[in-house]
Tab-separated table of C-alpha atoms in Angstrom:
chain	number	residue	atom	x	y	z
A	1345	MET	CA	-27.475	-17.301	-2.804
A	1346	GLY	CA	-30.658	-16.614	-0.837
A	1347	GLU	CA	-30.296	-16.719	2.757
A	1348	HIS	CA	-32.655	-19.758	3.221
A	1349	THR	CA	-29.938	-21.818	1.447
A	1350	VAL	CA	-28.100	-23.761	4.091
A	1351	SER	CA	-24.424	-24.338	2.672
A	1352	SER	CA	-21.629	-25.936	4.731
A	1353	PHE	CA	-18.633	-24.021	6.008
A	1354	ASP	CA	-16.373	-25.602	3.505
A	1355	GLU	CA	-18.740	-24.833	0.595
A	1356	GLU	CA	-18.606	-21.089	1.823
A	1357	LEU	CA	-14.879	-21.241	1.907
A	1358	GLY	CA	-14.715	-22.685	-1.557
A	1359	HIS	CA	-16.839	-19.740	-2.710
A	1360	ILE	CA	-14.235	-17.308	-1.167
A	1361	ASP	CA	-11.248	-19.243	-2.599
A	1362	ARG	CA	-12.988	-18.759	-6.061
A	1363	LEU	CA	-13.124	-15.036	-5.343
A	1364	ILE	CA	-9.580	-15.075	-4.608
A	1365	ARG	CA	-8.760	-16.971	-7.705
A	1366	GLU	CA	-10.732	-14.462	-9.869
A	1367	MET	CA	-9.161	-11.447	-8.202
A	1368	GLY	CA	-5.652	-12.915	-8.721
A	1369	ASP	CA	-6.551	-13.781	-12.380
A	1370	LEU	CA	-7.680	-9.907	-12.718
A	1371	ALA	CA	-4.642	-8.773	-10.897
A	1372	GLY	CA	-2.305	-10.735	-13.200
A	1373	ALA	CA	-4.291	-9.487	-16.480
A	1374	MET	CA	-4.278	-5.872	-15.185
A	1375	THR	CA	-0.299	-6.119	-14.460
A	1376	ARG	CA	0.350	-7.489	-17.897
A	1377	ALA	CA	-2.047	-4.883	-19.747
A	1378	SER	CA	-0.769	-1.861	-17.953
A	1379	THR	CA	2.733	-2.668	-18.866
A	1380	ASN	CA	1.849	-3.354	-22.429
A	1381	ALA	CA	-0.158	-0.243	-22.602
A	1382	LEU	CA	2.860	1.887	-21.125
A	1383	LEU	CA	5.305	0.329	-23.624
A	1384	SER	CA	3.083	0.689	-26.629
A	1385	SER	CA	1.531	4.128	-25.785
A	1386	ASP	CA	-1.793	2.451	-25.877
A	1387	THR	CA	-4.376	4.728	-24.146
A	1388	ALA	CA	-7.329	2.558	-24.901
A	1389	LEU	CA	-5.719	-0.406	-23.271
A	1390	ALA	CA	-4.874	1.918	-20.375
A	1391	GLN	CA	-8.332	2.881	-20.163
A	1392	ARG	CA	-9.534	-0.765	-19.829
A	1393	VAL	CA	-7.279	-1.381	-16.987
A	1394	ILE	CA	-8.545	1.707	-15.157
A	1395	SER	CA	-12.116	0.407	-15.464
A	1396	ASP	CA	-11.078	-3.097	-14.520
A	1397	ASP	CA	-10.073	-1.643	-11.171
A	1398	THR	CA	-13.878	-1.015	-10.342
A	1399	ILE	CA	-14.498	-4.747	-11.049
A	1400	MET	CA	-11.563	-5.613	-8.793
A	1401	ASP	CA	-12.977	-3.309	-5.987
A	1402	ALA	CA	-16.463	-4.971	-6.373
A	1403	LYS	CA	-14.840	-8.294	-6.125
A	1404	GLN	CA	-13.135	-7.379	-2.919
A	1405	ARG	CA	-16.186	-5.958	-1.400
A	1406	GLU	CA	-17.985	-9.228	-2.269
A	1407	LEU	CA	-15.411	-11.248	-0.723
A	1408	ASP	CA	-15.111	-9.266	2.428
A	1409	GLU	CA	-19.112	-9.229	2.855
A	1410	ARG	CA	-19.070	-12.990	2.315
A	1411	ALA	CA	-16.097	-13.626	4.851
A	1412	ILE	CA	-17.708	-11.531	7.473
A	1413	THR	CA	-21.160	-12.972	7.050
A	1414	LEU	CA	-19.465	-16.375	7.349
A	1415	ILE	CA	-17.578	-15.534	10.608
A	1416	ALA	CA	-21.012	-14.027	12.013
A	1417	LYS	CA	-23.218	-17.035	11.085
A	1418	ARG	CA	-20.799	-20.055	11.469
A	1419	GLN	CA	-18.676	-18.488	14.400
A	1420	PRO	CA	-15.624	-20.610	13.319
A	1421	MET	CA	-12.876	-21.433	15.908
A	1422	ALA	CA	-9.029	-21.322	15.590
A	1423	GLN	CA	-8.128	-22.783	12.211
A	1424	ASP	CA	-11.289	-22.041	10.127
A	1425	LEU	CA	-11.206	-18.488	11.479
A	1426	ARG	CA	-7.580	-18.151	10.452
A	1427	GLY	CA	-8.589	-19.203	6.955
A	1428	VAL	CA	-11.314	-16.701	6.547
A	1429	VAL	CA	-9.316	-13.816	7.983
A	1430	GLY	CA	-6.426	-14.762	5.887
A	1431	ALA	CA	-8.667	-14.553	2.802
A	1432	ILE	CA	-9.649	-11.116	3.711
A	1433	ARG	CA	-6.086	-10.235	3.918
A	1434	MET	CA	-5.008	-11.713	0.727
A	1435	ALA	CA	-8.005	-10.036	-1.108
A	1436	ALA	CA	-6.821	-6.607	0.386
A	1437	ASP	CA	-3.206	-7.154	-1.193
A	1438	LEU	CA	-4.866	-8.313	-4.463
A	1439	GLU	CA	-6.771	-5.177	-4.522
A	1440	ARG	CA	-3.659	-3.124	-3.978
A	1441	ILE	CA	-1.974	-4.991	-6.761
A	1442	GLY	CA	-5.032	-3.812	-9.039
A	1443	ASP	CA	-4.524	-0.201	-7.624
A	1444	LEU	CA	-0.812	-0.375	-8.636
A	1445	ALA	CA	-1.549	-1.653	-12.250
A	1446	LYS	CA	-4.153	1.194	-12.401
A	1447	ASN	CA	-1.534	3.722	-11.488
A	1448	ILE	CA	0.833	2.502	-14.134
A	1449	ALA	CA	-2.047	2.678	-16.718
A	1450	LYS	CA	-2.638	6.336	-15.571
A	1451	ARG	CA	0.760	7.096	-16.405
A	1452	VAL	CA	0.451	6.103	-20.005
A	1453	GLY	CA	-0.506	9.650	-21.103
A	1454	ALA	CA	2.000	11.278	-19.192
A	1455	VAL	CA	4.920	9.172	-20.458
A	1456	GLY	CA	3.547	9.941	-24.035
A	1457	GLN	CA	4.836	8.874	-27.289
A	1458	SER	CA	8.384	9.691	-26.290
A	1459	ALA	CA	10.240	6.440	-27.523
A	1460	THR	CA	11.407	4.390	-24.529
A	1461	PRO	CA	14.775	3.240	-25.414
A	1462	ARG	CA	14.501	-0.370	-26.542
A	1463	THR	CA	16.983	-1.742	-23.869
A	1464	LEU	CA	14.719	-0.127	-21.281
A	1465	ALA	CA	11.371	-1.225	-22.778
A	1466	HIS	CA	12.973	-4.843	-22.734
A	1467	SER	CA	14.066	-4.576	-19.081
A	1468	ILE	CA	10.586	-3.304	-17.879
A	1469	ASP	CA	8.831	-5.920	-19.925
A	1470	ASN	CA	11.098	-8.469	-18.360
A	1471	MET	CA	10.165	-7.142	-14.858
A	1472	ALA	CA	6.392	-7.246	-15.655
A	1473	GLY	CA	6.977	-10.965	-16.792
A	1474	LEU	CA	8.685	-11.896	-13.526
A	1475	VAL	CA	5.847	-10.040	-11.424
A	1476	LEU	CA	3.224	-11.633	-13.352
A	1477	ASP	CA	4.690	-15.072	-12.885
A	1478	GLN	CA	4.772	-14.355	-9.190
A	1479	VAL	CA	1.205	-13.128	-8.891
A	1480	ASN	CA	-0.085	-16.167	-10.845
A	1481	ALA	CA	1.844	-18.567	-8.890
A	1482	VAL	CA	1.128	-17.326	-5.377
A	1483	VAL	CA	-2.683	-17.680	-6.030
A	1484	ASP	CA	-2.095	-21.174	-7.577
A	1485	PHE	CA	-0.239	-22.309	-4.626
A	1486	TYR	CA	-2.687	-20.915	-2.242
A	1487	VAL	CA	-5.820	-22.407	-4.086
A	1488	ARG	CA	-4.038	-25.782	-4.399
A	1489	ARG	CA	-2.912	-25.364	-0.823
A	1490	GLU	CA	0.767	-26.043	-1.705
A	1491	ALA	CA	2.381	-24.390	1.404
A	1492	GLU	CA	6.071	-25.670	0.699
A	1493	GLN	CA	5.902	-24.072	-2.673
A	1494	LEU	CA	5.565	-20.662	-0.969
A	1495	VAL	CA	9.075	-20.553	0.530
A	1496	PRO	CA	10.838	-20.609	-2.910
A	1497	LEU	CA	8.260	-18.348	-4.438
A	1498	ARG	CA	8.789	-15.709	-1.726
A	1499	ASP	CA	12.437	-15.641	-2.152
A	1500	GLU	CA	12.060	-15.191	-5.972
A	1501	ASP	CA	11.013	-11.669	-5.061
A	1502	GLU	CA	14.760	-10.809	-4.848
A	1503	LYS	CA	14.985	-11.412	-8.667
A	1504	ILE	CA	12.374	-8.578	-9.118
A	1505	ASP	CA	14.157	-6.324	-6.823
A	1506	ILE	CA	17.539	-6.675	-8.599
A	1507	GLN	CA	15.690	-5.961	-11.807
A	1508	TYR	CA	14.153	-3.030	-10.321
A	1509	THR	CA	17.353	-1.356	-9.122
A	1510	SER	CA	18.978	-1.999	-12.506
A	1511	ILE	CA	16.009	0.017	-14.066
A	1512	PHE	CA	16.293	2.728	-11.660
A	1513	ARG	CA	20.033	3.051	-12.421
A	1514	GLU	CA	19.255	2.911	-16.284
A	1515	LEU	CA	16.595	5.506	-15.961
A	1516	LEU	CA	18.874	8.014	-13.803
A	1517	THR	CA	21.315	7.508	-16.761
A	1518	TYR	CA	18.783	8.633	-19.438
A	1519	MET	CA	17.963	11.493	-17.313
A	1520	MET	CA	21.481	12.734	-16.932
A	1521	GLU	CA	22.099	12.132	-20.600
A	1522	ASP	CA	19.297	14.612	-21.750
A	1523	PRO	CA	17.134	16.724	-19.532
A	1524	ARG	CA	14.285	16.268	-22.115
A	1525	ASN	CA	13.988	12.745	-21.000
A	1526	ILE	CA	13.402	13.692	-17.532
A	1527	THR	CA	9.621	13.913	-17.223
A	1528	ALA	CA	8.962	10.697	-19.023
A	1529	CYS	CA	11.787	8.983	-17.116
A	1530	THR	CA	10.253	10.009	-13.924
A	1531	HIS	CA	6.818	8.266	-14.769
A	1532	LEU	CA	8.592	5.276	-15.749
A	1533	LEU	CA	10.589	5.304	-12.497
A	1534	PHE	CA	7.168	5.309	-10.593
A	1535	CYS	CA	5.775	2.502	-13.063
A	1536	ALA	CA	8.920	0.348	-12.254
A	1537	LYS	CA	8.579	1.063	-8.518
A	1538	ASN	CA	4.880	-0.006	-8.774
A	1539	LEU	CA	5.951	-3.357	-10.458
A	1540	GLU	CA	8.365	-3.857	-7.431
A	1541	ARG	CA	5.670	-3.012	-5.094
A	1542	ILE	CA	3.267	-5.718	-6.855
A	1543	GLY	CA	6.174	-8.032	-6.018
A	1544	ASP	CA	5.858	-6.881	-2.256
A	1545	HIS	CA	2.304	-7.506	-2.277
A	1546	VAL	CA	2.785	-11.119	-3.700
A	1547	THR	CA	5.295	-11.644	-0.770
A	1548	ASN	CA	2.542	-10.710	1.720
A	1549	ILE	CA	0.145	-12.932	0.075
A	1550	ALA	CA	2.689	-15.783	0.232
A	1551	GLU	CA	3.135	-15.168	3.997
A	1552	ASN	CA	-0.563	-14.975	4.568
A	1553	ALA	CA	-1.265	-18.152	2.510
A	1554	TYR	CA	1.513	-20.020	4.298
A	1555	TYR	CA	0.042	-18.928	7.892
A	1556	VAL	CA	-3.429	-19.940	6.699
A	1557	MET	CA	-2.287	-23.395	5.505
A	1558	THR	CA	0.281	-24.293	8.394
A	1559	GLY	CA	-0.561	-22.036	11.264
A	1560	SER	CA	3.023	-20.991	11.406
A	1561	GLN	CA	5.241	-17.967	10.011
A	1562	LEU	CA	7.297	-18.314	6.844
A	1563	PRO	CA	10.894	-18.555	7.718
A	1564	VAL	CA	12.622	-15.180	8.241
A	1565	GLN	CA	13.113	-13.435	4.907
A	1566	ARG	CA	16.538	-12.114	3.626
A	1567	PRO	CA	16.952	-8.505	4.210
A	1568	LYS	CA	15.344	-6.590	1.414
A	1569	LEU	CA	17.360	-5.131	-1.524
A	1570	ASP	CA	16.144	-1.850	-2.787
A	1571	GLU	CA	17.471	1.313	-4.608
A	1572	THR	CA	18.235	3.145	-1.449
A	1573	GLN	CA	21.321	1.059	-0.914
A	1574	MET	CA	22.862	1.353	-4.331
A	1575	SER	CA	22.215	4.894	-5.080
A	1576	VAL	CA	24.619	6.378	-2.472
A	1577	GLU	CA	27.286	4.982	-4.531
A	1578	ALA	CA	25.622	6.196	-7.958
A	1579	ASP	CA	25.368	9.757	-6.288
A	1580	SER	CA	29.082	9.971	-5.623
B	1156	MET	CA	-5.002	-10.356	30.071
B	1157	GLY	CA	-5.169	-14.155	31.296
B	1158	GLU	CA	-8.162	-16.214	29.648
B	1159	HIS	CA	-9.846	-16.448	32.938
B	1160	THR	CA	-10.546	-12.818	33.105
B	1161	VAL	CA	-14.182	-12.141	31.773
B	1162	SER	CA	-14.382	-8.700	30.343
B	1163	SER	CA	-17.479	-7.182	28.592
B	1164	PHE	CA	-17.321	-6.860	24.834
B	1165	ASP	CA	-17.097	-2.876	25.188
B	1166	GLU	CA	-14.173	-3.298	27.530
B	1167	GLU	CA	-12.419	-5.347	24.885
B	1168	LEU	CA	-13.360	-2.870	22.117
B	1169	GLY	CA	-11.945	-0.080	24.406
B	1170	HIS	CA	-8.510	-1.898	24.613
B	1171	ILE	CA	-8.596	-2.107	20.763
B	1172	ASP	CA	-9.316	1.526	20.501
B	1173	ARG	CA	-6.330	2.306	22.606
B	1174	LEU	CA	-4.160	0.279	20.252
B	1175	ILE	CA	-5.660	2.215	17.342
B	1176	ARG	CA	-4.727	5.362	19.375
B	1177	GLU	CA	-1.184	4.255	20.050
B	1178	MET	CA	-0.555	3.031	16.541
B	1179	GLY	CA	-1.771	6.470	15.214
B	1180	ASP	CA	0.347	8.506	17.648
B	1181	LEU	CA	3.367	6.395	16.405
B	1182	ALA	CA	2.312	6.780	12.808
B	1183	GLY	CA	2.323	10.543	13.295
B	1184	ALA	CA	5.545	10.591	15.119
B	1185	MET	CA	7.173	8.580	12.547
B	1186	THR	CA	5.950	10.705	9.677
B	1187	ARG	CA	7.321	13.863	11.385
B	1188	ALA	CA	10.641	12.203	12.499
B	1189	SER	CA	11.398	10.782	8.902
B	1190	THR	CA	10.749	14.147	7.292
B	1191	ASN	CA	12.821	16.022	9.842
B	1192	ALA	CA	15.743	13.303	9.274
B	1193	LEU	CA	15.423	13.787	5.573
B	1194	LEU	CA	15.641	17.731	5.647
B	1195	SER	CA	18.522	17.790	8.234
B	1196	SER	CA	20.441	14.752	6.889
B	1197	ASP	CA	19.966	13.129	10.299
B	1198	THR	CA	20.824	9.589	9.952
B	1199	ALA	CA	20.517	8.685	13.740
B	1200	LEU	CA	16.947	10.041	13.655
B	1201	ALA	CA	16.324	8.066	10.575
B	1202	GLN	CA	17.482	4.973	12.203
B	1203	ARG	CA	15.136	5.467	15.014
B	1204	VAL	CA	12.192	5.613	12.633
B	1205	ILE	CA	13.398	2.349	11.125
B	1206	SER	CA	13.450	0.812	14.412
B	1207	ASP	CA	10.068	2.178	15.297
B	1208	ASP	CA	8.558	0.408	12.602
B	1209	THR	CA	9.189	-2.830	14.346
B	1210	ILE	CA	7.195	-1.528	17.390
B	1211	MET	CA	4.340	-0.692	14.829
B	1212	ASP	CA	4.215	-4.095	13.305
B	1213	ALA	CA	4.128	-5.436	16.900
B	1214	LYS	CA	1.175	-3.293	17.773
B	1215	GLN	CA	-0.700	-4.329	14.687
B	1216	ARG	CA	-0.147	-8.043	15.411
B	1217	GLU	CA	-1.458	-7.487	18.956
B	1218	LEU	CA	-4.501	-5.577	17.674
B	1219	ASP	CA	-5.227	-8.393	14.997
B	1220	GLU	CA	-4.841	-11.105	17.630
B	1221	ARG	CA	-7.173	-9.338	20.087
B	1222	ALA	CA	-9.748	-8.457	17.385
B	1223	ILE	CA	-9.925	-12.071	16.004
B	1224	THR	CA	-10.024	-13.528	19.422
B	1225	LEU	CA	-12.990	-11.206	20.232
B	1226	ILE	CA	-14.746	-12.252	17.137
B	1227	ALA	CA	-14.200	-15.864	18.003
B	1228	LYS	CA	-14.988	-15.486	21.751
B	1229	ARG	CA	-17.878	-13.121	21.563
B	1230	GLN	CA	-19.335	-14.006	18.122
B	1231	PRO	CA	-20.577	-10.426	17.713
B	1232	MET	CA	-23.305	-9.791	15.180
B	1233	ALA	CA	-23.785	-7.009	12.606
B	1234	GLN	CA	-22.661	-3.515	14.140
B	1235	ASP	CA	-20.147	-4.827	16.754
B	1236	LEU	CA	-18.783	-7.046	14.155
B	1237	ARG	CA	-18.541	-4.102	11.670
B	1238	GLY	CA	-16.544	-2.229	14.481
B	1239	VAL	CA	-13.963	-4.957	15.066
B	1240	VAL	CA	-13.423	-5.646	11.423
B	1241	GLY	CA	-13.281	-1.830	10.770
B	1242	ALA	CA	-10.445	-1.653	13.544
B	1243	ILE	CA	-8.518	-4.427	11.856
B	1244	ARG	CA	-8.618	-2.335	8.620
B	1245	MET	CA	-7.585	0.900	10.154
B	1246	ALA	CA	-4.647	-0.793	11.824
B	1247	ALA	CA	-3.591	-2.059	8.523
B	1248	ASP	CA	-3.742	1.449	7.157
B	1249	LEU	CA	-1.788	2.889	10.134
B	1250	GLU	CA	0.943	0.152	9.566
B	1251	ARG	CA	1.046	0.946	6.168
B	1252	ILE	CA	1.833	4.666	7.120
B	1253	GLY	CA	4.617	3.487	9.395
B	1254	ASP	CA	6.072	1.538	6.446
B	1255	LEU	CA	5.999	4.740	4.263
B	1256	ALA	CA	7.735	6.799	6.976
B	1257	LYS	CA	10.207	4.062	7.195
B	1258	ASN	CA	10.705	4.174	3.568
B	1259	ILE	CA	11.308	7.971	3.719
B	1260	ALA	CA	13.805	7.268	6.643
B	1261	LYS	CA	15.793	4.762	4.480
B	1262	ARG	CA	16.377	7.328	1.795
B	1263	VAL	CA	18.033	9.884	4.166
B	1264	GLY	CA	21.587	8.314	3.344
B	1265	ALA	CA	20.721	8.146	-0.396
B	1266	VAL	CA	19.596	11.912	-0.593
B	1267	GLY	CA	22.816	12.640	1.442
B	1268	GLN	CA	24.192	16.073	2.422
B	1269	SER	CA	23.464	17.545	-1.111
B	1270	ALA	CA	21.776	20.841	0.124
B	1271	THR	CA	18.099	20.686	-0.617
B	1272	PRO	CA	17.138	24.139	-1.993
B	1273	ARG	CA	15.477	26.118	0.846
B	1274	THR	CA	12.211	26.670	-0.953
B	1275	LEU	CA	11.919	22.981	-1.763
B	1276	ALA	CA	12.798	22.007	2.003
B	1277	HIS	CA	10.168	24.473	2.977
B	1278	SER	CA	7.513	22.771	0.783
B	1279	ILE	CA	8.409	19.251	1.920
B	1280	ASP	CA	8.210	20.462	5.413
B	1281	ASN	CA	4.826	22.067	4.870
B	1282	MET	CA	3.511	18.893	3.273
B	1283	ALA	CA	4.623	16.635	5.992
B	1284	GLY	CA	2.820	19.206	8.351
B	1285	LEU	CA	-0.351	18.879	6.480
B	1286	VAL	CA	-0.089	15.052	6.549
B	1287	LEU	CA	0.563	14.913	10.220
B	1288	ASP	CA	-2.305	16.970	10.925
B	1289	GLN	CA	-4.715	14.570	8.940
B	1290	VAL	CA	-2.999	11.560	10.630
B	1291	ASN	CA	-3.652	12.934	14.006
B	1292	ALA	CA	-7.102	14.203	13.425
B	1293	VAL	CA	-8.601	11.058	11.733
B	1294	VAL	CA	-7.404	8.955	14.855
B	1295	ASP	CA	-8.973	11.565	17.096
B	1296	PHE	CA	-12.276	11.776	15.163
B	1297	TYR	CA	-12.426	7.963	15.376
B	1298	VAL	CA	-11.539	7.352	19.039
B	1299	ARG	CA	-14.005	10.167	19.970
B	1300	ARG	CA	-16.732	8.791	17.365
B	1301	GLU	CA	-17.071	12.212	15.648
B	1302	ALA	CA	-18.321	10.841	12.285
B	1303	GLU	CA	-19.429	14.145	10.923
B	1304	GLN	CA	-16.026	15.619	11.354
B	1305	LEU	CA	-14.580	12.978	8.804
B	1306	VAL	CA	-16.247	14.412	5.809
B	1307	PRO	CA	-14.187	17.748	5.754
B	1308	LEU	CA	-11.211	15.928	6.869
B	1309	ARG	CA	-11.357	13.409	3.979
B	1310	ASP	CA	-11.681	16.436	1.438
B	1311	GLU	CA	-8.664	18.098	3.086
B	1312	ASP	CA	-6.522	15.441	1.379
B	1313	GLU	CA	-6.908	17.638	-1.889
B	1314	LYS	CA	-4.438	20.112	-0.130
B	1315	ILE	CA	-1.932	17.426	0.071
B	1316	ASP	CA	-2.355	16.247	-3.432
B	1317	ILE	CA	-2.031	19.968	-4.533
B	1318	GLN	CA	1.161	20.328	-2.566
B	1319	TYR	CA	2.510	17.165	-3.891
B	1320	THR	CA	1.995	18.008	-7.494
B	1321	SER	CA	3.743	21.409	-6.819
B	1322	ILE	CA	6.748	19.706	-5.229
B	1323	PHE	CA	6.839	17.146	-8.246
B	1324	ARG	CA	7.026	20.198	-10.530
B	1325	GLU	CA	9.716	21.768	-8.632
B	1326	LEU	CA	11.696	18.756	-8.346
B	1327	LEU	CA	11.649	18.177	-12.270
B	1328	THR	CA	12.751	21.768	-12.720
B	1329	TYR	CA	15.828	20.975	-10.419
B	1330	MET	CA	16.572	18.091	-12.235
B	1331	MET	CA	16.447	19.755	-15.541
B	1332	GLU	CA	18.732	22.618	-14.374
B	1333	ASP	CA	21.743	20.347	-13.302
B	1334	PRO	CA	22.036	16.543	-13.941
B	1335	ARG	CA	24.032	16.419	-10.829
B	1336	ASN	CA	20.646	16.974	-8.786
B	1337	ILE	CA	18.985	13.959	-10.413
B	1338	THR	CA	19.891	11.047	-8.102
B	1339	ALA	CA	19.115	13.157	-4.976
B	1340	CYS	CA	15.806	14.738	-6.580
B	1341	THR	CA	14.682	11.322	-7.418
B	1342	HIS	CA	14.672	9.997	-3.806
B	1343	LEU	CA	13.117	13.165	-2.820
B	1344	LEU	CA	10.409	12.502	-5.387
B	1345	PHE	CA	9.785	9.132	-3.935
B	1346	CYS	CA	9.687	10.817	-0.386
B	1347	ALA	CA	7.093	13.413	-1.498
B	1348	LYS	CA	5.086	10.500	-3.046
B	1349	ASN	CA	5.268	8.555	0.108
B	1350	LEU	CA	3.786	11.589	2.100
B	1351	GLU	CA	1.032	11.786	-0.586
B	1352	ARG	CA	0.349	8.160	-0.024
B	1353	ILE	CA	0.338	8.630	3.769
B	1354	GLY	CA	-2.504	11.153	2.936
B	1355	ASP	CA	-4.289	8.420	1.010
B	1356	HIS	CA	-4.074	5.976	3.936
B	1357	VAL	CA	-5.697	8.717	6.118
B	1358	THR	CA	-8.620	8.771	3.530
B	1359	ASN	CA	-9.102	5.021	3.735
B	1360	ILE	CA	-9.014	5.251	7.651
B	1361	ALA	CA	-11.620	8.325	7.449
B	1362	GLU	CA	-13.849	5.967	5.120
B	1363	ASN	CA	-13.593	2.957	7.415
B	1364	ALA	CA	-14.087	4.964	10.724
B	1365	TYR	CA	-17.182	6.498	9.113
B	1366	TYR	CA	-18.687	3.199	8.150
B	1367	VAL	CA	-17.856	1.651	11.447
B	1368	MET	CA	-19.749	4.763	13.186
B	1369	THR	CA	-22.643	5.186	10.854
B	1370	GLY	CA	-23.011	1.934	8.775
B	1371	SER	CA	-23.089	3.952	5.470
B	1372	GLN	CA	-20.270	5.088	3.225
B	1373	LEU	CA	-18.789	8.512	3.241
B	1374	PRO	CA	-20.359	10.487	0.321
B	1375	VAL	CA	-18.550	9.915	-3.089
B	1376	GLN	CA	-15.198	11.524	-3.276
B	1377	ARG	CA	-14.003	14.073	-5.792
B	1378	PRO	CA	-11.897	12.808	-8.349
B	1379	LYS	CA	-8.320	12.143	-7.163
B	1380	LEU	CA	-5.755	14.758	-8.391
B	1381	ASP	CA	-2.345	13.539	-9.083
B	1382	GLU	CA	0.772	14.447	-11.087
B	1383	THR	CA	-0.292	12.100	-13.906
B	1384	GLN	CA	-2.638	14.817	-15.118
B	1385	MET	CA	-0.208	17.908	-14.887
B	1386	SER	CA	2.819	16.325	-16.255
B	1387	VAL	CA	1.673	15.989	-19.964
B	1388	GLU	CA	1.736	19.746	-20.081
B	1389	ALA	CA	5.216	20.032	-18.213
B	1390	ASP	CA	6.505	17.642	-20.743
B	1391	SER	CA	5.512	19.733	-23.846
């Protein structure tokens, strides 16, 4: 690690990739653990997710410093520069995923022991599973430089959005059925929204990774589906 | 703009600062307009905020390209590099503020004409005012390089958080009073949360700006207050 060590640009980039891999693994683990903590009211597990976020932040700082030092020392041009800047951006998205998982974990106490209806718990668990697969896949495809895989992956985000609007609808129903559900359901709503937003960050990462690898943008995305479109009807 | 023009590093950085200023002005205007649209059910105004987000994205891309070209061409060291990287990060936060305002605007239709109670509208309007002041101030202090002003500014974020938890509580009350309020209140809850998150991005910008100017971190922040702490009580 000493500054006397002369390593090649590619070696340095390899190190940055390993940090992306580590951040991706941690982001996935935090997403899974925060959802498990939420659905089983496991405050100890929630606390671990909250602590993990500190590790995530430290990894991002390390990556940023390495990347900026690399730019300053090696003065890379065009494509290499694009790769380093892309890694900085992907790390920012992974760090945001960690934040969102931490935010889910912080709601475990607020949701409390109030039994989440089984179908709802199942839906949230399913949604977390979809999100987790996306987080793991986008990092895999980036590290293995499989640009073409990113196109279908990005489009998969739609499944998460559909799952989210369905959970949104379900939560409104529970709130309407019994006002005593409102506080817990509100927190669950934010948790579901956070999972949906993790999906959005995966989309950002896919776009960045594609640009790093190919130098061009991912084909234009479908219009985004969200709960603002469906709920006018639900309201009437 | 042609590549044959030789401009100094400082001139280039001045151009980047102007883009930050423009993005900041736009972020503030979008925050104000989206809240106004929400409180007066003004779908035309909401639509304008949604279009403005495209301008915001274009400005961020322009800033990013200028910044990266600047790094590649001038190969700045240490402090200068910190400034350019800091500008890229601040632009990312401003772009996120635009996204959050757009998200508020997108909910205007879903909240609909259902009259928002006057006290609640007043609270949301107030909160938007606090947030707007913060957005404007942080960009001013950055562009004028007034590092010391950023310390009290960052701490002001607490007022926004207090306002948010109060709105959160108020909204839960309305939902409990009458189930017919639930859908609209849920969207208002997300809007209030978005305003609170805009405040968080101001904090990020303040931290980045301080680091760019001084090379050191802002003093450690107070523990963040949010609705996850208060609502366990509200639930019982």
